[in-house]
Coordinates of C-alpha atoms and ligand atoms in Angstrom, one line a residue:
K17 CA 8.3 6.5 11.7
N18 CA 6.5 3.8 10.2
K19 CA 3.8 5.8 7.8
L20 CA 1.7 4.7 5.2
G21 CA -0.3 7.4 2.4
L22 CA -3.3 5.8 2.6
A23 CA -6.6 7.3 0.7
V24 CA -10.0 6.4 0.1
A25 CA -11.3 7.5 -3.1
Q26 CA -15.4 7.5 -3.2
M27 CA -17.5 7.3 -5.3
G28 CA -20.6 9.5 -6.2
P29 CA -23.6 7.8 -8.6
V30 CA -23.1 4.6 -11.6
H31 CA -26.4 4.6 -13.2
L32 CA -27.6 1.7 -15.4
S33 CA -26.5 3.7 -18.7
D34 CA -22.8 4.4 -17.8
S35 CA -20.9 2.6 -19.0
R36 CA -17.2 0.5 -17.4
A37 CA -14.9 2.4 -19.3
A38 CA -16.5 6.0 -18.1
V39 CA -16.1 4.4 -14.0
V40 CA -12.4 3.2 -14.6
A41 CA -11.8 6.2 -16.0
R42 CA -13.6 8.1 -12.7
L43 CA -11.2 5.9 -10.5
V44 CA -8.3 6.0 -12.4
E45 CA -8.5 10.0 -11.9
M46 CA -9.3 9.6 -8.1
M47 CA -5.9 6.7 -8.3
R48 CA -3.7 10.4 -9.9
E49 CA -5.2 12.7 -7.4
A50 CA -4.3 10.1 -4.4
K51 CA -0.6 9.3 -6.3
S52 CA -0.4 13.3 -5.9
R53 CA -1.3 13.2 -2.5
G54 CA 1.3 11.1 -1.2
A55 CA -0.9 7.9 -0.8
R56 CA 0.6 3.9 -1.3
L57 CA -2.8 2.3 -1.2
V58 CA -5.8 3.7 -2.2
V59 CA -9.5 1.9 -1.5
F60 CA -12.4 2.3 -3.5
P61 CA -15.6 1.1 -2.7
E62 CA -17.6 -2.2 -3.0
L63 CA -18.9 -3.6 -6.4
A64 CA -17.3 -0.4 -7.8
L65 CA -17.2 -0.9 -11.4
T66 CA -21.2 -1.2 -11.8
T67 CA -24.3 0.6 -9.8
F68 CA -26.1 -1.4 -7.1
F69 CA -27.7 -3.6 -9.5
P70 CA -28.9 -6.1 -6.0
R71 CA -31.6 -3.4 -6.3
Y72 CA -33.3 -5.1 -8.7
W73 CA -35.0 -8.0 -9.7
M74 CA -33.9 -10.4 -12.4
S75 CA -32.4 -13.4 -12.8
E76 CA -29.2 -15.1 -11.7
E77 CA -28.5 -15.6 -15.7
E78 CA -29.4 -11.9 -16.1
A79 CA -27.2 -10.7 -13.5
Q80 CA -24.3 -12.3 -14.1
A81 CA -24.5 -11.3 -17.9
R82 CA -24.6 -7.5 -17.3
F83 CA -23.2 -6.8 -13.7
F84 CA -20.5 -9.9 -12.7
E85 CA -16.7 -9.9 -14.3
P86 CA -15.9 -13.6 -15.3
T87 CA -12.0 -12.3 -15.2
M88 CA -9.7 -10.4 -13.6
P89 CA -8.6 -8.6 -14.8
N90 CA -10.0 -7.7 -18.2
A91 CA -10.0 -5.4 -20.6
Q92 CA -12.3 -3.3 -19.3
V93 CA -10.1 -2.7 -16.1
Q94 CA -6.4 -3.2 -17.5
P95 CA -6.5 0.9 -17.8
L96 CA -6.7 1.3 -13.7
F97 CA -3.7 -2.1 -13.3
D98 CA -1.7 0.2 -15.8
E99 CA -2.2 3.2 -13.8
A100 CA -1.2 1.6 -10.8
R101 CA 2.0 0.1 -12.6
R102 CA 3.1 3.9 -13.7
L103 CA 2.5 5.4 -10.6
G104 CA 3.6 3.0 -8.2
I105 CA 0.5 2.7 -6.1
G106 CA -1.7 0.1 -4.9
F107 CA -5.6 -0.3 -4.6
Y108 CA -8.2 -1.9 -3.4
L109 CA -11.2 -2.8 -5.7
G110 CA -15.2 -4.0 -5.1
Y111 CA -16.3 -6.2 -8.1
A112 CA -18.9 -8.6 -8.5
E113 CA -16.7 -12.3 -9.3
L114 CA -17.5 -14.9 -11.4
S115 CA -15.3 -17.1 -10.0
P116 CA -13.6 -20.1 -12.3
E117 CA -15.1 -22.1 -11.6
G118 CA -18.4 -20.0 -12.4
R119 CA -19.5 -18.9 -8.7
P120 CA -20.9 -15.7 -8.1
Y121 CA -19.4 -13.4 -5.1
N122 CA -19.5 -10.2 -3.7
T123 CA -15.6 -9.4 -4.1
S124 CA -13.2 -7.2 -3.4
I125 CA -8.6 -8.1 -4.5
L126 CA -5.9 -6.3 -3.2
V127 CA -3.4 -4.5 -6.2
D128 CA 0.1 -3.7 -4.7
Q129 CA 2.2 -1.6 -6.6
Q130 CA 3.3 -3.5 -9.4
A131 CA -0.3 -4.0 -10.3
N132 CA 0.1 -7.7 -9.3
I133 CA -3.4 -9.2 -7.4
V134 CA -1.9 -10.4 -3.8
G135 CA -5.5 -10.8 -2.2
R136 CA -8.8 -11.8 -3.2
Y137 CA -11.9 -11.4 -0.2
R138 CA -15.7 -13.1 -1.0
K139 CA -17.9 -11.4 1.2
V140 CA -19.2 -13.4 4.0
H141 CA -22.2 -11.3 5.3
L142 CA -24.7 -11.1 3.0
P143 CA -27.8 -8.9 3.9
G144 CA -30.9 -8.5 2.1
H145 CA -33.0 -11.2 0.2
S146 CA -33.1 -14.2 -2.4
E147 CA -36.8 -13.6 -2.4
H148 CA -38.4 -10.7 -5.0
K149 CA -40.2 -8.5 -2.4
P150 CA -42.4 -6.5 -5.5
D151 CA -44.7 -3.8 -2.8
A152 CA -40.9 -2.5 -1.8
P153 CA -39.8 0.4 -3.1
F154 CA -36.2 -1.8 -4.3
Q155 CA -34.5 -5.0 -3.4
H156 CA -31.5 -6.0 -1.9
L157 CA -30.7 -9.3 -3.1
E158 CA -28.0 -10.3 -2.0
K159 CA -28.7 -13.1 -1.0
K160 CA -29.5 -14.2 -4.4
F161 CA -27.5 -13.2 -6.2
F162 CA -23.8 -13.7 -4.5
D163 CA -22.9 -17.0 -2.4
V164 CA -21.5 -16.8 1.1
G165 CA -17.6 -16.4 0.4
D166 CA -15.9 -19.5 0.6
K167 CA -13.2 -18.1 3.4
P168 CA -12.7 -16.4 6.3
W169 CA -11.2 -12.8 6.2
G170 CA -7.2 -13.1 5.5
V171 CA -4.3 -10.6 6.3
W172 CA -1.8 -9.9 3.5
D173 CA 1.8 -8.1 3.8
A174 CA 1.4 -5.5 1.2
M175 CA 2.2 -1.3 0.5
G176 CA 4.4 -2.3 3.6
A177 CA 1.6 -2.9 6.0
R178 CA -0.4 -6.0 7.2
I179 CA -3.2 -5.3 5.6
G180 CA -6.6 -7.2 5.7
M181 CA -9.9 -7.1 3.9
A182 CA -13.8 -6.4 3.9
L183 CA -17.4 -5.6 2.4
C184 CA -19.9 -3.5 3.5
N185 CA -22.1 -5.5 5.9
D186 CA -18.9 -7.0 7.1
R187 CA -18.4 -4.5 8.7
R188 CA -21.2 -4.2 11.2
W189 CA -19.7 -7.7 12.9
P190 CA -17.4 -8.1 15.6
E191 CA -16.5 -11.0 14.4
T192 CA -15.0 -9.4 10.6
W193 CA -12.4 -7.1 12.3
R194 CA -11.3 -9.4 15.6
V195 CA -10.4 -12.1 12.2
M196 CA -8.3 -10.2 11.2
S197 CA -7.0 -8.5 14.3
L198 CA -6.0 -12.2 15.2
Q199 CA -4.1 -12.0 12.1
S200 CA -1.8 -8.8 13.6
A201 CA -4.4 -6.6 10.9
E202 CA -2.7 -2.9 10.9
V203 CA -5.2 -1.7 8.6
V204 CA -8.4 -2.8 7.4
V205 CA -9.5 -1.4 4.1
L206 CA -13.5 -1.9 2.9
G207 CA -15.9 -0.6 0.6
Y208 CA -20.1 -0.3 0.6
N209 CA -22.8 0.5 -0.9
T210 CA -25.4 1.6 1.5
P211 CA -28.9 2.2 1.2
S212 CA -30.5 4.9 3.1
Q213 CA -33.6 3.6 3.3
N214 CA -34.5 0.7 4.6
I215 CA -36.8 -1.0 3.1
H216 CA -37.7 -3.3 6.2
W217 CA -39.2 -0.7 8.9
D218 CA -39.3 2.8 8.8
E219 CA -36.1 3.7 10.3
P220 CA -34.9 7.2 10.6
V221 CA -32.5 8.4 8.1
H222 CA -30.2 9.8 10.6
L223 CA -29.4 6.2 11.9
R224 CA -27.4 4.8 8.7
M225 CA -24.5 7.3 9.0
H226 CA -24.9 6.9 12.9
H227 CA -24.4 3.1 12.7
H228 CA -21.9 3.5 9.8
L229 CA -19.8 5.6 11.7
I230 CA -19.5 4.1 15.2
T231 CA -19.4 0.5 13.6
L232 CA -15.8 1.4 12.3
Q233 CA -15.3 3.7 14.8
A234 CA -15.3 1.1 17.6
S235 CA -14.0 -1.8 15.6
A236 CA -10.5 0.6 14.5
Y237 CA -10.6 0.6 17.8
Q238 CA -10.7 -2.5 19.5
N239 CA -8.7 -4.1 17.0
C240 CA -5.9 -1.1 17.2
V241 CA -6.4 -1.3 13.3
W242 CA -6.5 1.8 10.8
A243 CA -10.0 1.9 9.3
A244 CA -10.3 3.0 5.9
A245 CA -14.4 2.7 4.1
A246 CA -14.8 3.8 0.5
A247 CA -18.7 4.6 -0.2
K248 CA -20.1 4.3 -3.5
C249 CA -22.8 6.8 -2.9
G250 CA -25.7 9.4 -4.0
R251 CA -28.6 8.7 -6.3
E252 CA -28.2 6.1 -8.7
D253 CA -30.8 6.4 -11.3
G254 CA -32.6 7.6 -8.2
F255 CA -32.0 5.2 -5.1
H256 CA -30.4 7.1 -3.0
M257 CA -27.5 5.4 -0.8
I258 CA -25.0 7.3 2.0
G259 CA -21.5 9.3 1.6
G260 CA -20.0 9.2 4.8
S261 CA -16.4 8.1 3.2
V262 CA -13.8 7.9 6.5
I263 CA -10.7 7.1 7.9
V264 CA -10.6 6.4 11.5
A265 CA -7.4 5.8 13.4
P266 CA -6.3 2.9 16.1
T267 CA -7.6 5.4 18.7
G268 CA -11.0 5.4 17.6
E269 CA -11.0 9.0 16.3
I270 CA -12.0 9.8 12.4
A271 CA -9.2 11.5 10.4
A272 CA -10.3 12.3 7.4
Q273 CA -14.7 11.8 6.1
A274 CA -16.1 13.1 3.3
S275 CA -18.6 15.9 2.4
T276 CA -19.8 15.0 -0.3
E277 CA -22.4 12.2 -2.2
E278 CA -19.7 13.1 -5.6
D279 CA -16.3 11.5 -6.2
E280 CA -14.1 12.3 -3.4
V281 CA -10.5 11.6 -2.5
L282 CA -9.8 11.2 1.1
C283 CA -5.6 10.9 2.3
V284 CA -3.8 10.4 5.8
N285 CA -0.4 9.9 6.2
A286 CA -1.4 6.9 8.5
D287 CA 1.4 6.8 11.4
L288 CA 1.2 2.2 11.8
D289 CA 3.1 3.1 15.0
L290 CA -0.4 4.2 16.6
A291 CA -1.8 1.7 17.3
A292 CA 1.4 0.4 19.0
A293 CA 0.5 1.6 22.7
F294 CA -3.0 0.4 22.4
R295 CA -1.5 -3.5 21.2
K296 CA 1.0 -3.4 24.1
N297 CA -1.4 -2.9 26.9
V298 CA -5.3 -2.3 26.6
F299 CA -5.4 -4.6 24.0
D300 CA -2.8 -7.0 24.3
F301 CA -4.3 -10.1 23.1
A302 CA -1.8 -12.4 24.6
R303 CA -2.3 -10.8 28.0
H304 CA -5.5 -10.5 28.7
R305 CA -7.9 -12.6 26.0
R306 CA -9.6 -15.2 27.7
P307 CA -10.3 -17.5 24.9
E308 CA -11.7 -20.5 27.0
H309 CA -15.0 -18.3 28.1
Y310 CA -15.6 -17.2 24.1
G311 CA -16.7 -20.1 22.6
L312 CA -20.3 -19.1 22.1
I313 CA -19.6 -16.7 20.2
V314 CA -18.6 -19.3 17.3
E315 CA -21.4 -21.9 18.0
R316 CA -24.5 -21.8 15.9
Ligands
ING21 N1 -25.2 -2.8 2.5 C1 -25.6 -2.4 3.7 C2 -24.8 -2.5 4.6 O1 -24.7 -3.3 5.5 C3 -27.8 -2.3 5.1 C4 -27.1 -2.9 3.3 C5 -27.8 -1.9 5.7 C6 -27.9 -3.7 5.8 C7 -28.1 -1.5 7.2 C8 -28.6 -3.7 7.3 C9 -28.2 -2.0 7.9 O2 -24.0 -1.0 4.9 C10 -24.1 -4.0 1.9 N2 -24.2 -3.7 0.8 O3 -23.8 -4.5 2.5

């Protein structure tokens, strides 16, 4: 059996007053629990090292000075890399990246069981706005603080599986998933920070969780992949974000789901062969896809 011990480490709130050292200690604690429960890969959230700072108006210079990582790894996160190597467990980590060229990205990395960075992804779908909305209860300034990613979604051979990475809003777009399943991804891992309140219209709060779950379940099924999604959630300095971290099977069924809005580890012994039946029949891309009729999707 082709099995992958797959864990999601959901994070509770990270407040403005929380140091990176305190945050990394929480990540190390959850990495240990994931390992003890048989995980070979643990998924941490988007922007895991800091509070969700795009909710605050500030200059790009201030944001970069306070919330971005100029190098990865660095002194603050080194304990996480050291623990990963000691335990022999791989991980996905979301953080705010200052690239070597000095460009700001909302980034995730895939780190293998020897603590080598084997993959890097820079968020393509940046939600929110770039102008100040002084009347809004909070901002969502990803379009101000981050550049659009410079590469499409990739898939890497690591931890004995073909692993694709995405970030938060990406999960709402079918193209994200198809680009990875066309590269034969077996597992898609992603972190998210999803405010429960919509600042644009009075959206019923239950819809946040509903859309989050149907998106992951449909996408996992339609692309024959395991999906592992890690929230950073709860009230960060009073601003609420949804939990609902999940591991979804290629059947579209939820295999594990968080029940708190705090630090919580989910772990599933994912059978990677489960997707084979769907790839061989319903979603045999070679036999059934008709790209000659899909052109509109990539037009502007
Ligand atoms: N957060 C939210 C997300 O896509 C959002 C923003 C929520 C956009 C709901 C549209 C609807 O989950 C991030 N960080 O992308």
